[in-house]
XYZ file of C-alpha atoms in Angstrom:
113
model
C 62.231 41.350 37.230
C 60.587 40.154 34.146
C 62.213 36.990 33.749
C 60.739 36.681 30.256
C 62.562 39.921 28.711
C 65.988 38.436 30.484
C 65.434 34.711 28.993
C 64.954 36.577 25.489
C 67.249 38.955 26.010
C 69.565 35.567 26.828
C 68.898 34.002 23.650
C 69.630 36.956 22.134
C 73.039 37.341 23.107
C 73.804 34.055 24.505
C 73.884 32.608 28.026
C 77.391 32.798 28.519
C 77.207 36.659 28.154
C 74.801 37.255 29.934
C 76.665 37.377 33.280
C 78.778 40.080 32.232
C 75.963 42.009 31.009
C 74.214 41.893 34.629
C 77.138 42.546 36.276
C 77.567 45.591 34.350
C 73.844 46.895 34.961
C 74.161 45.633 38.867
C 77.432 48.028 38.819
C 75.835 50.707 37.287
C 73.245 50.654 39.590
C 75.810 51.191 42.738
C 76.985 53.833 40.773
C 73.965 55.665 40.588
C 73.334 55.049 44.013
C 76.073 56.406 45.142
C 76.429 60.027 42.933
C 72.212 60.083 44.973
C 73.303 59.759 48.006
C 75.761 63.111 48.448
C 76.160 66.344 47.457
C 73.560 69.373 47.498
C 69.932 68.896 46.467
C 70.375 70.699 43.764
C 73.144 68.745 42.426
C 71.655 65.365 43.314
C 68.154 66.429 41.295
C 70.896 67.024 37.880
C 72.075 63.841 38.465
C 68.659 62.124 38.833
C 67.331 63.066 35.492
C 70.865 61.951 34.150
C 70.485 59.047 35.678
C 66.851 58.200 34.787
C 67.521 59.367 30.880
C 70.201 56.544 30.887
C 67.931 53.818 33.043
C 64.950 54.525 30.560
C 66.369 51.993 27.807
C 69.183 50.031 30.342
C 66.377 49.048 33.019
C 64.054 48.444 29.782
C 66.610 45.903 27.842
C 67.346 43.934 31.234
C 63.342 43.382 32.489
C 63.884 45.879 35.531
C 60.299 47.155 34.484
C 59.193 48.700 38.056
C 62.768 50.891 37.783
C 62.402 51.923 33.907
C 58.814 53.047 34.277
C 59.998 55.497 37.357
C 63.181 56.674 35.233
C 60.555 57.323 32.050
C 58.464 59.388 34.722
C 61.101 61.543 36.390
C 62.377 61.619 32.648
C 59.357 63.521 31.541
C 59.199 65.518 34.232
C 63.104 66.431 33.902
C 62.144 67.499 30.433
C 59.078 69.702 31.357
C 60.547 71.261 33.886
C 58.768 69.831 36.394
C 61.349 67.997 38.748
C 60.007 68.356 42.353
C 62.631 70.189 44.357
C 62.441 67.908 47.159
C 64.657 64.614 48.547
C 61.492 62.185 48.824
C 62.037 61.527 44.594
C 65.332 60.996 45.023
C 64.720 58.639 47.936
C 62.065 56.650 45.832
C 64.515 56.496 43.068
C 67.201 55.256 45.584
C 64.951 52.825 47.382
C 63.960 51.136 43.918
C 67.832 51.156 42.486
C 68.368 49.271 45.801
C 65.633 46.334 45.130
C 66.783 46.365 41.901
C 69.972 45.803 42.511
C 68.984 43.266 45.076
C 66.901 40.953 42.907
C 69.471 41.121 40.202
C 72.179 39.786 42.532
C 70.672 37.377 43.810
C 69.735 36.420 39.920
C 73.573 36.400 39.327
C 74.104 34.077 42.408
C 71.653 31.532 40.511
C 73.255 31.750 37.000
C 76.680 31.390 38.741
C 75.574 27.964 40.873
């Protein structure tokens, strides 16, 4: 988490919304975990460049810079075509949407004691 993009991004829209914001982004990412983790491959690989067209600028805005450079990545490749047809990018993508979420609740916890 880049700490310094959520401190601006704090002073930017002031502390006390900030909260809601993150809880927002920390739902979304459940969300996106969850339309990952079922359904065919084939189905799973639409939603991941979905999903990673959408985390590009929300990952971005809220420091998560580990998770938006993977979503620009499988974004590009979405767009040339190039998507592997395998699970292990959906599993990376899942595994980081998971430590994301992680460090971002346990942010929350902080801002809430």
């Amino acid at each position: 988490m880049n700490r310094e993009r959520v401190d601006q991004l704090t002073k930017e829209i002031g502390p006390d919304n900030i909260p809601i914001l993150l809880g927002i982004f920390t739902g979304e990412l459940v969300t996106y975990q969850e339309q990952l983790s079922s359904g065919a491959l084939e189905d799973k690989l639409t939603q991941l460049a979905e999903i990673c067209h959408a985390l590009k600028s929300s990952a971005a805005s809220f420091g998560a810079e580990p998770l938006c450079q993977l979503a620009i990545e499988v974004d590009t490749l979405s767009k040339q075509n190039n998507l592997p047809h395998d699970q292990a990018l959906i599993d990376k993508v899942l595994a980081l949407l998971d430590k994301t979420h992680s460090t971002y609740m346990s942010f929350l916890a902080e801002l809430e004691s």
